[in-house]
């Protein structure tokens, strides 16, 4: 769980560097975990597809067995009585095979349900990290506004003192100019702190949304697939309790047809996981790395060229943007 008390601490160059390293590490861990979950989801979907296909094929085999047992004709009528025991044994063997496959599918579905819970937990953890980033940006904005107002107050005093021509005024002017540059540096660091937090907001949001979509897709799949498999399971159990199986086999075949959509859904999940693993995650990592390098260079450049004029301009811009945000927030509330 992120340390929220640290998010509210004032920004310094050293603290900003530590925070950048922490966020880089945190994002790497998050991407690795999402990648591992995608790989697990892919493997789980492949296993479900195989088990569902095996159950489906076994159901068709039983259907063919019953069809042969019901073939008409004089010869079939003469031999049906002699082969009844053999057919019963064959049906029982096929039913046992179906039961075994049904149990395997049920076990896979239980594993998928547990995996769904894991997806939800991981999404909640990413949401906690996202909340921490928003709090960090908010704290940066607060420090930004404090520094901007202080710069404006110092500048107002400087304007008055610069009109005087005394030794005491010169001494105070020198100190005020130093304070303006110091607060300008604080403002630059606060701005960098906000940009740093915002830089990681979108990648973290993408990871969270990816897991949420996977959780929603798998939840819908599990509801549909479990209903189809349970319906097939009830009919498989009924096969062992009736002497006249054709009607139950027909009902079982109806249940087996419902499994086709479940098999197709697993294929879609496999393709989705593969695309996210091969395309989305690597692209996200590359873009974040490039943005981080640009941001570090921009902060160094800004601090190197910081002077009184830039500090004053930054303060005016910060206060103007804050006023615009307040107007925008007010408009959303109305």
PDB file of C-alpha atoms in Angstrom, residues 94-272:
ATOM      1  CA  UNK A  94     -19.114 -43.481 -22.103  1.00  0.00           C
ATOM      2  CA  UNK A  95     -21.082 -41.926 -19.254  1.00  0.00           C
ATOM      3  CA  UNK A  96     -18.193 -42.447 -16.865  1.00  0.00           C
ATOM      4  CA  UNK A  97     -15.897 -40.768 -19.372  1.00  0.00           C
ATOM      5  CA  UNK A  98     -18.304 -37.842 -19.649  1.00  0.00           C
ATOM      6  CA  UNK A  99     -18.463 -37.572 -15.863  1.00  0.00           C
ATOM      7  CA  UNK A 100     -14.677 -37.456 -15.633  1.00  0.00           C
ATOM      8  CA  UNK A 101     -14.515 -34.698 -18.243  1.00  0.00           C
ATOM      9  CA  UNK A 102     -17.331 -32.783 -16.583  1.00  0.00           C
ATOM     10  CA  UNK A 103     -15.437 -32.848 -13.276  1.00  0.00           C
ATOM     11  CA  UNK A 104     -12.291 -31.588 -15.014  1.00  0.00           C
ATOM     12  CA  UNK A 105     -14.205 -28.693 -16.591  1.00  0.00           C
ATOM     13  CA  UNK A 106     -15.828 -27.864 -13.251  1.00  0.00           C
ATOM     14  CA  UNK A 107     -12.386 -27.755 -11.603  1.00  0.00           C
ATOM     15  CA  UNK A 108     -11.149 -25.377 -14.323  1.00  0.00           C
ATOM     16  CA  UNK A 109     -14.156 -23.132 -13.820  1.00  0.00           C
ATOM     17  CA  UNK A 110     -13.504 -22.991 -10.069  1.00  0.00           C
ATOM     18  CA  UNK A 111      -9.898 -22.024 -10.798  1.00  0.00           C
ATOM     19  CA  UNK A 112     -11.160 -19.333 -13.192  1.00  0.00           C
ATOM     20  CA  UNK A 113     -13.474 -17.969 -10.473  1.00  0.00           C
ATOM     21  CA  UNK A 114     -10.550 -17.747  -8.037  1.00  0.00           C
ATOM     22  CA  UNK A 115      -8.495 -16.023 -10.748  1.00  0.00           C
ATOM     23  CA  UNK A 116     -11.332 -13.503 -11.217  1.00  0.00           C
ATOM     24  CA  UNK A 117     -10.998 -12.580  -7.549  1.00  0.00           C
ATOM     25  CA  UNK A 118      -7.256 -12.124  -8.060  1.00  0.00           C
ATOM     26  CA  UNK A 119      -7.900  -9.773 -10.985  1.00  0.00           C
ATOM     27  CA  UNK A 120     -10.264  -7.703  -8.877  1.00  0.00           C
ATOM     28  CA  UNK A 121      -7.763  -7.477  -6.007  1.00  0.00           C
ATOM     29  CA  UNK A 122      -4.975  -6.375  -8.354  1.00  0.00           C
ATOM     30  CA  UNK A 123      -7.267  -3.713  -9.872  1.00  0.00           C
ATOM     31  CA  UNK A 124      -8.064  -2.407  -6.383  1.00  0.00           C
ATOM     32  CA  UNK A 125      -4.354  -2.163  -5.589  1.00  0.00           C
ATOM     33  CA  UNK A 126      -3.751  -0.200  -8.766  1.00  0.00           C
ATOM     34  CA  UNK A 127      -6.632   2.095  -7.820  1.00  0.00           C
ATOM     35  CA  UNK A 128      -4.909   2.725  -4.478  1.00  0.00           C
ATOM     36  CA  UNK A 129      -1.734   3.678  -6.361  1.00  0.00           C
ATOM     37  CA  UNK A 130      -3.785   5.941  -8.617  1.00  0.00           C
ATOM     38  CA  UNK A 131      -5.336   7.648  -5.578  1.00  0.00           C
ATOM     39  CA  UNK A 132      -1.825   8.207  -4.227  1.00  0.00           C
ATOM     40  CA  UNK A 133      -0.731   9.818  -7.497  1.00  0.00           C
ATOM     41  CA  UNK A 134      -3.720  12.170  -7.453  1.00  0.00           C
ATOM     42  CA  UNK A 135      -2.941  13.129  -3.857  1.00  0.00           C
ATOM     43  CA  UNK A 136       0.677  13.746  -4.812  1.00  0.00           C
ATOM     44  CA  UNK A 137      -0.418  16.026  -7.669  1.00  0.00           C
ATOM     45  CA  UNK A 138      -2.808  17.839  -5.324  1.00  0.00           C
ATOM     46  CA  UNK A 139      -0.027  18.383  -2.776  1.00  0.00           C
ATOM     47  CA  UNK A 140       2.210  19.667  -5.568  1.00  0.00           C
ATOM     48  CA  UNK A 141      -0.480  22.120  -6.654  1.00  0.00           C
ATOM     49  CA  UNK A 142      -0.795  23.357  -3.060  1.00  0.00           C
ATOM     50  CA  UNK A 143       2.972  23.939  -2.819  1.00  0.00           C
ATOM     51  CA  UNK A 144       2.904  25.570  -6.240  1.00  0.00           C
ATOM     52  CA  UNK A 145       0.223  28.050  -5.118  1.00  0.00           C
ATOM     53  CA  UNK A 146       2.046  28.807  -1.868  1.00  0.00           C
ATOM     54  CA  UNK A 147       5.290  29.554  -3.697  1.00  0.00           C
ATOM     55  CA  UNK A 148       3.502  31.636  -6.348  1.00  0.00           C
ATOM     56  CA  UNK A 149       1.750  33.804  -3.756  1.00  0.00           C
ATOM     57  CA  UNK A 150       4.993  34.233  -1.819  1.00  0.00           C
ATOM     58  CA  UNK A 151       6.798  35.355  -4.978  1.00  0.00           C
ATOM     59  CA  UNK A 152       4.098  37.903  -5.679  1.00  0.00           C
ATOM     60  CA  UNK A 153       4.299  39.216  -2.118  1.00  0.00           C
ATOM     61  CA  UNK A 154       8.098  39.474  -2.320  1.00  0.00           C
ATOM     62  CA  UNK A 155       7.865  41.220  -5.696  1.00  0.00           C
ATOM     63  CA  UNK A 156       5.397  43.769  -4.333  1.00  0.00           C
ATOM     64  CA  UNK A 157       7.823  44.616  -1.512  1.00  0.00           C
ATOM     65  CA  UNK A 158      10.751  44.739  -3.944  1.00  0.00           C
ATOM     66  CA  UNK A 159       8.981  47.277  -6.163  1.00  0.00           C
ATOM     67  CA  UNK A 160       8.529  49.587  -3.184  1.00  0.00           C
ATOM     68  CA  UNK A 161      12.099  49.193  -1.889  1.00  0.00           C
ATOM     69  CA  UNK A 162      13.725  49.630  -5.290  1.00  0.00           C
ATOM     70  CA  UNK A 163      12.269  53.108  -5.396  1.00  0.00           C
ATOM     71  CA  UNK A 164      14.348  54.030  -2.325  1.00  0.00           C
ATOM     72  CA  UNK A 165      18.059  54.788  -2.367  1.00  0.00           C
ATOM     73  CA  UNK A 166      19.411  53.801   1.027  1.00  0.00           C
ATOM     74  CA  UNK A 167      21.932  51.278   2.310  1.00  0.00           C
ATOM     75  CA  UNK A 168      19.301  49.607   4.437  1.00  0.00           C
ATOM     76  CA  UNK A 169      16.962  49.309   1.431  1.00  0.00           C
ATOM     77  CA  UNK A 170      19.757  47.819  -0.682  1.00  0.00           C
ATOM     78  CA  UNK A 171      20.429  45.183   1.935  1.00  0.00           C
ATOM     79  CA  UNK A 172      16.747  44.262   2.118  1.00  0.00           C
ATOM     80  CA  UNK A 173      16.461  44.255  -1.687  1.00  0.00           C
ATOM     81  CA  UNK A 174      19.355  41.804  -1.933  1.00  0.00           C
ATOM     82  CA  UNK A 175      17.696  39.454   0.541  1.00  0.00           C
ATOM     83  CA  UNK A 176      14.322  39.728  -1.197  1.00  0.00           C
ATOM     84  CA  UNK A 177      15.880  38.924  -4.582  1.00  0.00           C
ATOM     85  CA  UNK A 178      17.484  35.844  -3.040  1.00  0.00           C
ATOM     86  CA  UNK A 179      14.133  34.808  -1.589  1.00  0.00           C
ATOM     87  CA  UNK A 180      12.415  35.296  -4.957  1.00  0.00           C
ATOM     88  CA  UNK A 181      14.931  32.990  -6.623  1.00  0.00           C
ATOM     89  CA  UNK A 182      14.574  30.452  -3.796  1.00  0.00           C
ATOM     90  CA  UNK A 183      10.803  30.465  -4.052  1.00  0.00           C
ATOM     91  CA  UNK A 184      11.155  30.273  -7.830  1.00  0.00           C
ATOM     92  CA  UNK A 185      13.143  27.073  -7.382  1.00  0.00           C
ATOM     93  CA  UNK A 186      10.470  25.774  -5.009  1.00  0.00           C
ATOM     94  CA  UNK A 187       7.848  26.607  -7.618  1.00  0.00           C
ATOM     95  CA  UNK A 188       9.813  24.787 -10.338  1.00  0.00           C
ATOM     96  CA  UNK A 189      10.096  21.717  -8.096  1.00  0.00           C
ATOM     97  CA  UNK A 190       6.396  21.868  -7.247  1.00  0.00           C
ATOM     98  CA  UNK A 191       5.529  22.036 -10.937  1.00  0.00           C
ATOM     99  CA  UNK A 192       7.856  19.114 -11.597  1.00  0.00           C
ATOM    100  CA  UNK A 193       6.222  17.185  -8.766  1.00  0.00           C
ATOM    101  CA  UNK A 194       2.796  17.688 -10.336  1.00  0.00           C
ATOM    102  CA  UNK A 195       4.071  16.682 -13.788  1.00  0.00           C
ATOM    103  CA  UNK A 196       5.768  13.607 -12.341  1.00  0.00           C
ATOM    104  CA  UNK A 197       2.558  12.429 -10.668  1.00  0.00           C
ATOM    105  CA  UNK A 198       0.516  13.159 -13.784  1.00  0.00           C
ATOM    106  CA  UNK A 199       3.063  11.320 -15.919  1.00  0.00           C
ATOM    107  CA  UNK A 200       2.261   8.083 -14.082  1.00  0.00           C
ATOM    108  CA  UNK A 201      -1.493   8.625 -13.765  1.00  0.00           C
ATOM    109  CA  UNK A 202      -2.411   7.522 -17.287  1.00  0.00           C
ATOM    110  CA  UNK A 203      -0.189   4.385 -17.398  1.00  0.00           C
ATOM    111  CA  UNK A 204      -1.507   3.327 -13.985  1.00  0.00           C
ATOM    112  CA  UNK A 205      -5.067   4.004 -15.116  1.00  0.00           C
ATOM    113  CA  UNK A 206      -4.506   1.912 -18.253  1.00  0.00           C
ATOM    114  CA  UNK A 207      -3.250  -1.016 -16.187  1.00  0.00           C
ATOM    115  CA  UNK A 208      -6.197  -0.707 -13.798  1.00  0.00           C
ATOM    116  CA  UNK A 209      -8.687  -0.521 -16.674  1.00  0.00           C
ATOM    117  CA  UNK A 210      -7.064  -3.515 -18.367  1.00  0.00           C
ATOM    118  CA  UNK A 211      -7.572  -5.634 -15.265  1.00  0.00           C
ATOM    119  CA  UNK A 212     -11.110  -4.333 -14.817  1.00  0.00           C
ATOM    120  CA  UNK A 213     -11.993  -5.298 -18.390  1.00  0.00           C
ATOM    121  CA  UNK A 214     -10.447  -8.731 -17.941  1.00  0.00           C
ATOM    122  CA  UNK A 215     -12.387  -9.190 -14.711  1.00  0.00           C
ATOM    123  CA  UNK A 216     -15.663  -8.128 -16.349  1.00  0.00           C
ATOM    124  CA  UNK A 217     -15.088 -10.329 -19.424  1.00  0.00           C
ATOM    125  CA  UNK A 218     -14.174 -13.367 -17.363  1.00  0.00           C
ATOM    126  CA  UNK A 219     -17.094 -12.816 -14.977  1.00  0.00           C
ATOM    127  CA  UNK A 220     -19.558 -12.766 -17.865  1.00  0.00           C
ATOM    128  CA  UNK A 221     -17.902 -15.820 -19.388  1.00  0.00           C
ATOM    129  CA  UNK A 222     -18.002 -17.715 -16.097  1.00  0.00           C
ATOM    130  CA  UNK A 223     -21.700 -17.020 -15.577  1.00  0.00           C
ATOM    131  CA  UNK A 224     -22.577 -18.311 -19.061  1.00  0.00           C
ATOM    132  CA  UNK A 225     -20.117 -21.215 -19.135  1.00  0.00           C
ATOM    133  CA  UNK A 226     -20.973 -22.411 -15.632  1.00  0.00           C
ATOM    134  CA  UNK A 227     -24.682 -22.477 -16.464  1.00  0.00           C
ATOM    135  CA  UNK A 228     -24.029 -24.518 -19.633  1.00  0.00           C
ATOM    136  CA  UNK A 229     -21.655 -26.935 -17.905  1.00  0.00           C
ATOM    137  CA  UNK A 230     -23.974 -27.441 -14.944  1.00  0.00           C
ATOM    138  CA  UNK A 231     -26.885 -28.159 -17.290  1.00  0.00           C
ATOM    139  CA  UNK A 232     -24.735 -30.740 -19.075  1.00  0.00           C
ATOM    140  CA  UNK A 233     -23.677 -32.170 -15.711  1.00  0.00           C
ATOM    141  CA  UNK A 234     -27.276 -32.731 -14.629  1.00  0.00           C
ATOM    142  CA  UNK A 235     -28.002 -34.621 -17.824  1.00  0.00           C
ATOM    143  CA  UNK A 236     -24.801 -36.654 -17.534  1.00  0.00           C
ATOM    144  CA  UNK A 237     -25.897 -37.748 -14.059  1.00  0.00           C
ATOM    145  CA  UNK A 238     -29.340 -38.610 -15.434  1.00  0.00           C
ATOM    146  CA  UNK A 239     -27.761 -40.969 -17.982  1.00  0.00           C
ATOM    147  CA  UNK A 240     -26.720 -43.336 -15.235  1.00  0.00           C
ATOM    148  CA  UNK A 241     -30.193 -43.486 -13.740  1.00  0.00           C
ATOM    149  CA  UNK A 242     -32.425 -44.285 -16.724  1.00  0.00           C
ATOM    150  CA  UNK A 243     -32.727 -47.339 -18.901  1.00  0.00           C
ATOM    151  CA  UNK A 244     -34.084 -45.418 -21.866  1.00  0.00           C
ATOM    152  CA  UNK A 245     -31.243 -43.028 -22.658  1.00  0.00           C
ATOM    153  CA  UNK A 246     -32.130 -41.502 -26.066  1.00  0.00           C
ATOM    154  CA  UNK A 247     -34.278 -38.704 -24.635  1.00  0.00           C
ATOM    155  CA  UNK A 248     -31.588 -37.760 -22.100  1.00  0.00           C
ATOM    156  CA  UNK A 249     -28.936 -37.897 -24.820  1.00  0.00           C
ATOM    157  CA  UNK A 250     -30.994 -35.480 -26.925  1.00  0.00           C
ATOM    158  CA  UNK A 251     -31.192 -33.105 -23.961  1.00  0.00           C
ATOM    159  CA  UNK A 252     -27.457 -33.519 -23.387  1.00  0.00           C
ATOM    160  CA  UNK A 253     -26.760 -32.621 -26.999  1.00  0.00           C
ATOM    161  CA  UNK A 254     -28.753 -29.419 -26.519  1.00  0.00           C
ATOM    162  CA  UNK A 255     -26.521 -28.565 -23.552  1.00  0.00           C
ATOM    163  CA  UNK A 256     -23.412 -29.417 -25.558  1.00  0.00           C
ATOM    164  CA  UNK A 257     -24.416 -26.929 -28.242  1.00  0.00           C
ATOM    165  CA  UNK A 258     -24.320 -24.196 -25.600  1.00  0.00           C
ATOM    166  CA  UNK A 259     -20.667 -25.094 -24.940  1.00  0.00           C
ATOM    167  CA  UNK A 260     -19.725 -23.946 -28.451  1.00  0.00           C
ATOM    168  CA  UNK A 261     -20.161 -20.293 -27.466  1.00  0.00           C
ATOM    169  CA  UNK A 262     -18.069 -20.884 -24.333  1.00  0.00           C
ATOM    170  CA  UNK A 263     -15.280 -22.408 -26.435  1.00  0.00           C
ATOM    171  CA  UNK A 264     -15.412 -19.410 -28.802  1.00  0.00           C
ATOM    172  CA  UNK A 265     -15.237 -17.050 -25.810  1.00  0.00           C
ATOM    173  CA  UNK A 266     -12.037 -18.701 -24.553  1.00  0.00           C
ATOM    174  CA  UNK A 267     -10.486 -18.212 -27.997  1.00  0.00           C
ATOM    175  CA  UNK A 268     -11.302 -14.488 -27.807  1.00  0.00           C
ATOM    176  CA  UNK A 269      -9.767 -14.251 -24.339  1.00  0.00           C
ATOM    177  CA  UNK A 270      -6.583 -15.954 -25.530  1.00  0.00           C
ATOM    178  CA  UNK A 271      -6.290 -13.530 -28.455  1.00  0.00           C
ATOM    179  CA  UNK A 272      -6.964 -10.530 -26.209  1.00  0.00           C
TER     180      UNK A 272
END
